[in-house]
Every structure is written in C-alpha cells, then in structure tokens.
mmCIF file of N, CA and C in Angstrom:
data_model
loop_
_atom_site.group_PDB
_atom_site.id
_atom_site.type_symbol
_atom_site.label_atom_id
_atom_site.label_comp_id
_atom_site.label_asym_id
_atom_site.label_seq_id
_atom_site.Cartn_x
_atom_site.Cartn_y
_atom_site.Cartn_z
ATOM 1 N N UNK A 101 -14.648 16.908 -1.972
ATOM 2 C CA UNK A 101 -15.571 15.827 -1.711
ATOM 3 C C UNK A 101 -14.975 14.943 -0.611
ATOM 4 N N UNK A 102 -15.793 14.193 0.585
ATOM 5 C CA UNK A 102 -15.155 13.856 1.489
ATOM 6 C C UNK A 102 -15.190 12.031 0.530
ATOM 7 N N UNK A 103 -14.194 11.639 1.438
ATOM 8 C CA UNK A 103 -13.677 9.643 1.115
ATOM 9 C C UNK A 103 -14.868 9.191 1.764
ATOM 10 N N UNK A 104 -15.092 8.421 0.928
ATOM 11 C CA UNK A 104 -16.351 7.386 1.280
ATOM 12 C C UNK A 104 -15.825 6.118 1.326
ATOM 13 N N UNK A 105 -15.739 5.232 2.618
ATOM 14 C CA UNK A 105 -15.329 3.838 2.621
ATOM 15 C C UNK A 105 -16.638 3.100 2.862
ATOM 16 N N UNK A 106 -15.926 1.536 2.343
ATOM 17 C CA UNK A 106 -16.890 0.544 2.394
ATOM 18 C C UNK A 106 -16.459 -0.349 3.860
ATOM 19 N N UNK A 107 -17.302 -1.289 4.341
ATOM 20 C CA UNK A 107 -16.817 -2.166 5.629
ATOM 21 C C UNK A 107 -17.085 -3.509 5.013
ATOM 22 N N UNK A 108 -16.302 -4.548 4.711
ATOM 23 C CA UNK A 108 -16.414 -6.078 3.776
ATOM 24 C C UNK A 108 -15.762 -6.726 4.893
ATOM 25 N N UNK A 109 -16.520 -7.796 5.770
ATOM 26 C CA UNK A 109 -15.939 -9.015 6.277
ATOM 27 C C UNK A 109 -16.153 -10.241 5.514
ATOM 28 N N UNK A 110 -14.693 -10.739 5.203
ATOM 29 C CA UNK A 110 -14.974 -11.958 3.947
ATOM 30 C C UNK A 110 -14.167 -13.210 4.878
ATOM 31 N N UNK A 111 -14.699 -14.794 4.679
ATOM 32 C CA UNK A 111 -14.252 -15.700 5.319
ATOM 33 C C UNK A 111 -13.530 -16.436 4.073
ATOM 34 N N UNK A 112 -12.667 -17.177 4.381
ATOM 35 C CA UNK A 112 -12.333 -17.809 3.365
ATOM 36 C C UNK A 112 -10.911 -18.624 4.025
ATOM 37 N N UNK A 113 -9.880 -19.400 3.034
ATOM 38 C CA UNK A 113 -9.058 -19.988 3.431
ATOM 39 C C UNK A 113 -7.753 -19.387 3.146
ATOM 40 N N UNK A 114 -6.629 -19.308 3.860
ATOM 41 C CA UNK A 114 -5.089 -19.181 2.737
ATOM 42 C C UNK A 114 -4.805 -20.012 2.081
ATOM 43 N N UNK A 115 -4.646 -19.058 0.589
ATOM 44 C CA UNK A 115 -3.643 -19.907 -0.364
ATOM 45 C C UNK A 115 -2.301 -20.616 -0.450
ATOM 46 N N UNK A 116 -1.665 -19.635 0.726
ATOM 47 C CA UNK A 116 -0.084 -19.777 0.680
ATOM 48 C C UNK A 116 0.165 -19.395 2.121
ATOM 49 N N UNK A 117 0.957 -19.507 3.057
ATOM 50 C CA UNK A 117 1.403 -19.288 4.327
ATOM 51 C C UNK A 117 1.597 -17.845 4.029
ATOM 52 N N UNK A 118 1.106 -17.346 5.008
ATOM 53 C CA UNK A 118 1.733 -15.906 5.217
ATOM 54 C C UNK A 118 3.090 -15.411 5.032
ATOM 55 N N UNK A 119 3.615 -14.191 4.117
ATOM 56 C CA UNK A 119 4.615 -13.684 4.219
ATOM 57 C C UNK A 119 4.657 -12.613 5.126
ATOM 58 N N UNK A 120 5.957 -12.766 6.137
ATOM 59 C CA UNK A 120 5.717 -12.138 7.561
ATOM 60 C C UNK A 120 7.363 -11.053 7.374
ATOM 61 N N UNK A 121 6.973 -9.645 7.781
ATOM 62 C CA UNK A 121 8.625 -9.209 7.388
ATOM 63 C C UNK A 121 8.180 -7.719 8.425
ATOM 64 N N UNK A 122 8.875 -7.025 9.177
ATOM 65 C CA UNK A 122 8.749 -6.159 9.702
ATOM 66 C C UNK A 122 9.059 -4.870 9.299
ATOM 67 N N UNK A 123 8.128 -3.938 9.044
ATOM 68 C CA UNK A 123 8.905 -2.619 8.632
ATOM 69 C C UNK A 123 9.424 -1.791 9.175
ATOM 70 N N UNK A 124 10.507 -0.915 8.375
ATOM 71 C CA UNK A 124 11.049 0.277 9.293
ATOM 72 C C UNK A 124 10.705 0.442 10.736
ATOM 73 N N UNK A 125 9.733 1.054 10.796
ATOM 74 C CA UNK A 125 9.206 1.455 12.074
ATOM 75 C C UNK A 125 9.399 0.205 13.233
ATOM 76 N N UNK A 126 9.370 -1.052 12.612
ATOM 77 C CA UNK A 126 9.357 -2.277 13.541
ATOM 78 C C UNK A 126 8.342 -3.021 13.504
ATOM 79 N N UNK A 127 7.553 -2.365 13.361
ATOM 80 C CA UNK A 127 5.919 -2.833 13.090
ATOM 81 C C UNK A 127 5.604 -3.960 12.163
ATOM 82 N N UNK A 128 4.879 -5.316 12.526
ATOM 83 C CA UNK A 128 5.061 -6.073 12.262
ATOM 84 C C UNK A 128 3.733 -6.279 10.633
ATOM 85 N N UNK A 129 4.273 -6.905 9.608
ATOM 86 C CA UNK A 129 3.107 -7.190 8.398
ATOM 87 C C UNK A 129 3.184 -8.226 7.598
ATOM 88 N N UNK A 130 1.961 -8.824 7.792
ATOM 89 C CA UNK A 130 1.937 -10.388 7.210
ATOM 90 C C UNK A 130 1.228 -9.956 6.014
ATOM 91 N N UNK A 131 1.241 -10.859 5.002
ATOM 92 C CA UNK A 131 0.409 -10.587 3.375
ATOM 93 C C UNK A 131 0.688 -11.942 3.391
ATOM 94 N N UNK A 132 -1.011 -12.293 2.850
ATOM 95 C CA UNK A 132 -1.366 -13.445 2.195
ATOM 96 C C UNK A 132 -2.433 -13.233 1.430
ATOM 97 N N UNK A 133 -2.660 -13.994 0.394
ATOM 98 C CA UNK A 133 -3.947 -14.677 -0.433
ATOM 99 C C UNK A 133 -4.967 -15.026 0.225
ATOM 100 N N UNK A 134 -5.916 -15.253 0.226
ATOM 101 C CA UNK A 134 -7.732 -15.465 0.884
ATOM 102 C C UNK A 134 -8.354 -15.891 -0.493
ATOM 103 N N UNK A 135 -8.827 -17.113 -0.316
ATOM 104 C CA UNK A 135 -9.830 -17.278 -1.387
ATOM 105 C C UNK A 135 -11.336 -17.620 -0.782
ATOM 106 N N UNK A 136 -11.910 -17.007 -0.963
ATOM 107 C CA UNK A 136 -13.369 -17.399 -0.755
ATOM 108 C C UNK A 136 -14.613 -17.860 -1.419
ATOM 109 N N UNK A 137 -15.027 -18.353 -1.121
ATOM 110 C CA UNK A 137 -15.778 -19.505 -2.060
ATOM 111 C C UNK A 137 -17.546 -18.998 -1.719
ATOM 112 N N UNK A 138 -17.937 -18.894 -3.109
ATOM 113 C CA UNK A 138 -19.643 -18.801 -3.069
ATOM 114 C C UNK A 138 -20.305 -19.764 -3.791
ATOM 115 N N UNK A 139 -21.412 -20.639 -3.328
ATOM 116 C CA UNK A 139 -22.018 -21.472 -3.970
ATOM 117 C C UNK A 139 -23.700 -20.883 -3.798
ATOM 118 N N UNK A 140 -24.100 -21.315 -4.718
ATOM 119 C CA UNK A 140 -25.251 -20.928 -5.271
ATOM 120 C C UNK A 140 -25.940 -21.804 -6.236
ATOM 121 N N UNK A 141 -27.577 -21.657 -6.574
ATOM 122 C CA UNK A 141 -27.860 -21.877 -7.180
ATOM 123 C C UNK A 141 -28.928 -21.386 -8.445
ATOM 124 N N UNK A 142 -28.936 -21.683 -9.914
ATOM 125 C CA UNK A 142 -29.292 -20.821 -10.669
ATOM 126 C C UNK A 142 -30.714 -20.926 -11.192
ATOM 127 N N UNK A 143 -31.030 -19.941 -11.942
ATOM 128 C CA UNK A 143 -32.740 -20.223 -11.875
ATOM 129 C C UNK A 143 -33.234 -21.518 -12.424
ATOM 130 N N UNK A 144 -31.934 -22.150 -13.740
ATOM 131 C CA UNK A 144 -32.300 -23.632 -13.669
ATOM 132 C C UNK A 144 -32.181 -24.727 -13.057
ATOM 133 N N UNK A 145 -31.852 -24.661 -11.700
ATOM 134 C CA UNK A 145 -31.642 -25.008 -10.658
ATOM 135 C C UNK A 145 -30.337 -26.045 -10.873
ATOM 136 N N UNK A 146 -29.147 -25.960 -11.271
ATOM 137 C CA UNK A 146 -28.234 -25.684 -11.337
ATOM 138 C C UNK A 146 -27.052 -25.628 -10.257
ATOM 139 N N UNK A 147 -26.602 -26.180 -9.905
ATOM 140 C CA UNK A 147 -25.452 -25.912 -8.047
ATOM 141 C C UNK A 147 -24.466 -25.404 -9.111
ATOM 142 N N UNK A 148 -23.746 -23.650 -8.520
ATOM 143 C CA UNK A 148 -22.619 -23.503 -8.927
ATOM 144 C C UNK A 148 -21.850 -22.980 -8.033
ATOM 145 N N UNK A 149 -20.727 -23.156 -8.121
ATOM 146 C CA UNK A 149 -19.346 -22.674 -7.052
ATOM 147 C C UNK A 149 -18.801 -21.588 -7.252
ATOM 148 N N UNK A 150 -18.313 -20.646 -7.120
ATOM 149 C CA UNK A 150 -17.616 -19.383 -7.533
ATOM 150 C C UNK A 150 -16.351 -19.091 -6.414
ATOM 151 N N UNK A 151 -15.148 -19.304 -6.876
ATOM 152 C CA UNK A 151 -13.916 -18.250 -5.966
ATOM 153 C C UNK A 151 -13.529 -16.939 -6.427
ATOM 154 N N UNK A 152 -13.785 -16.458 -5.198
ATOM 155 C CA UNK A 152 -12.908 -14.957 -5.763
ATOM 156 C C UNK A 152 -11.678 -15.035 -4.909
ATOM 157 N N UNK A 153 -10.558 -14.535 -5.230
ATOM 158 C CA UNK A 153 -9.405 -14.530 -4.337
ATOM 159 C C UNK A 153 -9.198 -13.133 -4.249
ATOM 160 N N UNK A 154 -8.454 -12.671 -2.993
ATOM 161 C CA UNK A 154 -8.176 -11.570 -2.267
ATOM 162 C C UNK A 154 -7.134 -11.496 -1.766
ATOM 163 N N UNK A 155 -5.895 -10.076 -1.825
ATOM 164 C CA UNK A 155 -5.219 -10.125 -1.329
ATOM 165 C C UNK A 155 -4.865 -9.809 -0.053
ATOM 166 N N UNK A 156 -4.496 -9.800 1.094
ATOM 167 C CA UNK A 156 -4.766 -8.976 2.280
ATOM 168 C C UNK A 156 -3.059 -8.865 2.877
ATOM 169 N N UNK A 157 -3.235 -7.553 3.568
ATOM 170 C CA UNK A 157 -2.440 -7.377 4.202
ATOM 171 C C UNK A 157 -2.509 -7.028 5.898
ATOM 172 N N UNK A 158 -2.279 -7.716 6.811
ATOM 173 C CA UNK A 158 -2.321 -7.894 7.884
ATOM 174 C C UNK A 158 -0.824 -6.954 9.419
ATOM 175 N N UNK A 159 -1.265 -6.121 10.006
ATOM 176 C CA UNK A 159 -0.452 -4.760 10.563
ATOM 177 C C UNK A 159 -0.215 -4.980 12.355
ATOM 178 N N UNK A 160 0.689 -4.848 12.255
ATOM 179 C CA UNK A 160 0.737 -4.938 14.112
ATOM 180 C C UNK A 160 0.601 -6.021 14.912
ATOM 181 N N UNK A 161 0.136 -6.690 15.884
ATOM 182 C CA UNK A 161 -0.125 -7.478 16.878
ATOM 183 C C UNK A 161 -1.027 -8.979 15.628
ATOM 184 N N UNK A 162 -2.180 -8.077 15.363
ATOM 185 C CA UNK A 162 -2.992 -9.010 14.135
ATOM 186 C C UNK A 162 -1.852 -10.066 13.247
ATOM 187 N N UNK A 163 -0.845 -9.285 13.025
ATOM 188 C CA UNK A 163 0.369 -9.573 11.877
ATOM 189 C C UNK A 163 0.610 -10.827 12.467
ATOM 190 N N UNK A 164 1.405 -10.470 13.695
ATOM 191 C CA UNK A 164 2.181 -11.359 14.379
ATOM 192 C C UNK A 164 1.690 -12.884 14.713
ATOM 193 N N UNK A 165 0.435 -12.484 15.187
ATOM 194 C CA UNK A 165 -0.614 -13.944 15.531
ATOM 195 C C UNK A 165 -0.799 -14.353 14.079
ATOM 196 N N UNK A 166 -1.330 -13.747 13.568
ATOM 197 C CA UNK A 166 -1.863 -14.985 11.563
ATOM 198 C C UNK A 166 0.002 -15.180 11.649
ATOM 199 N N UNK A 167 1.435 -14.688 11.584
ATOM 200 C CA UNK A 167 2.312 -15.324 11.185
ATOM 201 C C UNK A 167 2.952 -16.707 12.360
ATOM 202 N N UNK A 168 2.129 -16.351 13.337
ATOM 203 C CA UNK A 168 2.759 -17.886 14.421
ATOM 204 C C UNK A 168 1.658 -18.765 14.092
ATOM 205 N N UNK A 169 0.421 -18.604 13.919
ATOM 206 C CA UNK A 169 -0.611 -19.740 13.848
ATOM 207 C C UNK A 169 -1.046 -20.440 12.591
ATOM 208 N N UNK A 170 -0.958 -19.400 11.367
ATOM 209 C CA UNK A 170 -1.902 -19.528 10.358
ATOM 210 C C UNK A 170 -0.897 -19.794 9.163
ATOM 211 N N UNK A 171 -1.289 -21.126 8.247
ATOM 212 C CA UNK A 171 -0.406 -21.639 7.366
ATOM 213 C C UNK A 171 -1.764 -21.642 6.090
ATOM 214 N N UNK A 172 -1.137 -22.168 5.304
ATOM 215 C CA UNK A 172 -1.748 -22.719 3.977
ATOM 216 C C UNK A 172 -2.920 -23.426 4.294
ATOM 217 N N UNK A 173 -3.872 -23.375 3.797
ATOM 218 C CA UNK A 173 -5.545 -23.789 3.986
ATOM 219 C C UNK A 173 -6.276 -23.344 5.316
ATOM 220 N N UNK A 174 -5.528 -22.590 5.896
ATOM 221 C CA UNK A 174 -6.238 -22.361 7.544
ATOM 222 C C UNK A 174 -7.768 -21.447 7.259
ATOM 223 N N UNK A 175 -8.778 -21.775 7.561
ATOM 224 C CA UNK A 175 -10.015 -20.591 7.822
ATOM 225 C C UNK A 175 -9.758 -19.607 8.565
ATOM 226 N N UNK A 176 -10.037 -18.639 7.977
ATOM 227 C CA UNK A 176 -9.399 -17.046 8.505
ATOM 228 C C UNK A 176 -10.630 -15.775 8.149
ATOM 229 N N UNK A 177 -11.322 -15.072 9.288
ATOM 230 C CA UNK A 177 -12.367 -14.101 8.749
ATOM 231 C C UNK A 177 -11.379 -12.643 9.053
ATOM 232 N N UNK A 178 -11.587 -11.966 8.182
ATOM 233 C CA UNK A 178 -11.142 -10.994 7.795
ATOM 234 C C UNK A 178 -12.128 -9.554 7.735
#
C-alpha cells in the first residue's frame, strides 16, 4: 500500500525558546512547542477558546533563522 500524507499549516505562538543543537551531519535543528489557539462559538451561543499544543521540529537553514530570531511568545506559521 503506498504512504498517504496529510499537508497542515498551523499558526500559533512558542511556548518556550527554541532548543537549537546541530547534528552529526552538521545540519542544523531547532524543536519547540506551538500552541495554537481556536475560538469559537457554540450552538448556545456561548464564546469558547480551545489550545491545542504541538510539537515541531525545525531542519537546516529554517532551523537556524527560528534559533537567531524567535523566542518565547513569538507568532510563528508553520
């Protein structure tokens, strides 16, 4: 059976500054937290908020820029 992928662009903020560390190869990888936030409202008209948090891991050139620019609360689309 062939791999079936999905394509998800999610916006949201960091939780925590990027952890930035280079692997073997040299190649550069940042990992951080993303929380993103959905608000809505319900059929009893109702305002509710929802976070989901996400982990991400960030590879190469991408890495390098989120670890010089991007700290704790920064807006980041993914």
């Amino acid at each position: 059976m062939a791999a079936s992928f999905n394509r998800v662009i999610l916006a949201g903020n960091m939780t925590r500054d990027p952890e930035s560390r280079a692997l073997p190869s040299g190649q550069a990888l940042a990992k951080f937290s993303l929380a993103v936030n959905r608000s809505y409202t319900t059929k009893e008209g109702e305002k509710r908020e929802e976070v989901t948090y996400v982990d991400v891991e960030s590879y190469g050139k991408q890495a390098e820029i989120i670890s010089k620019y991007c700290t704790k609360g920064s807006g980041i689309l993914v």
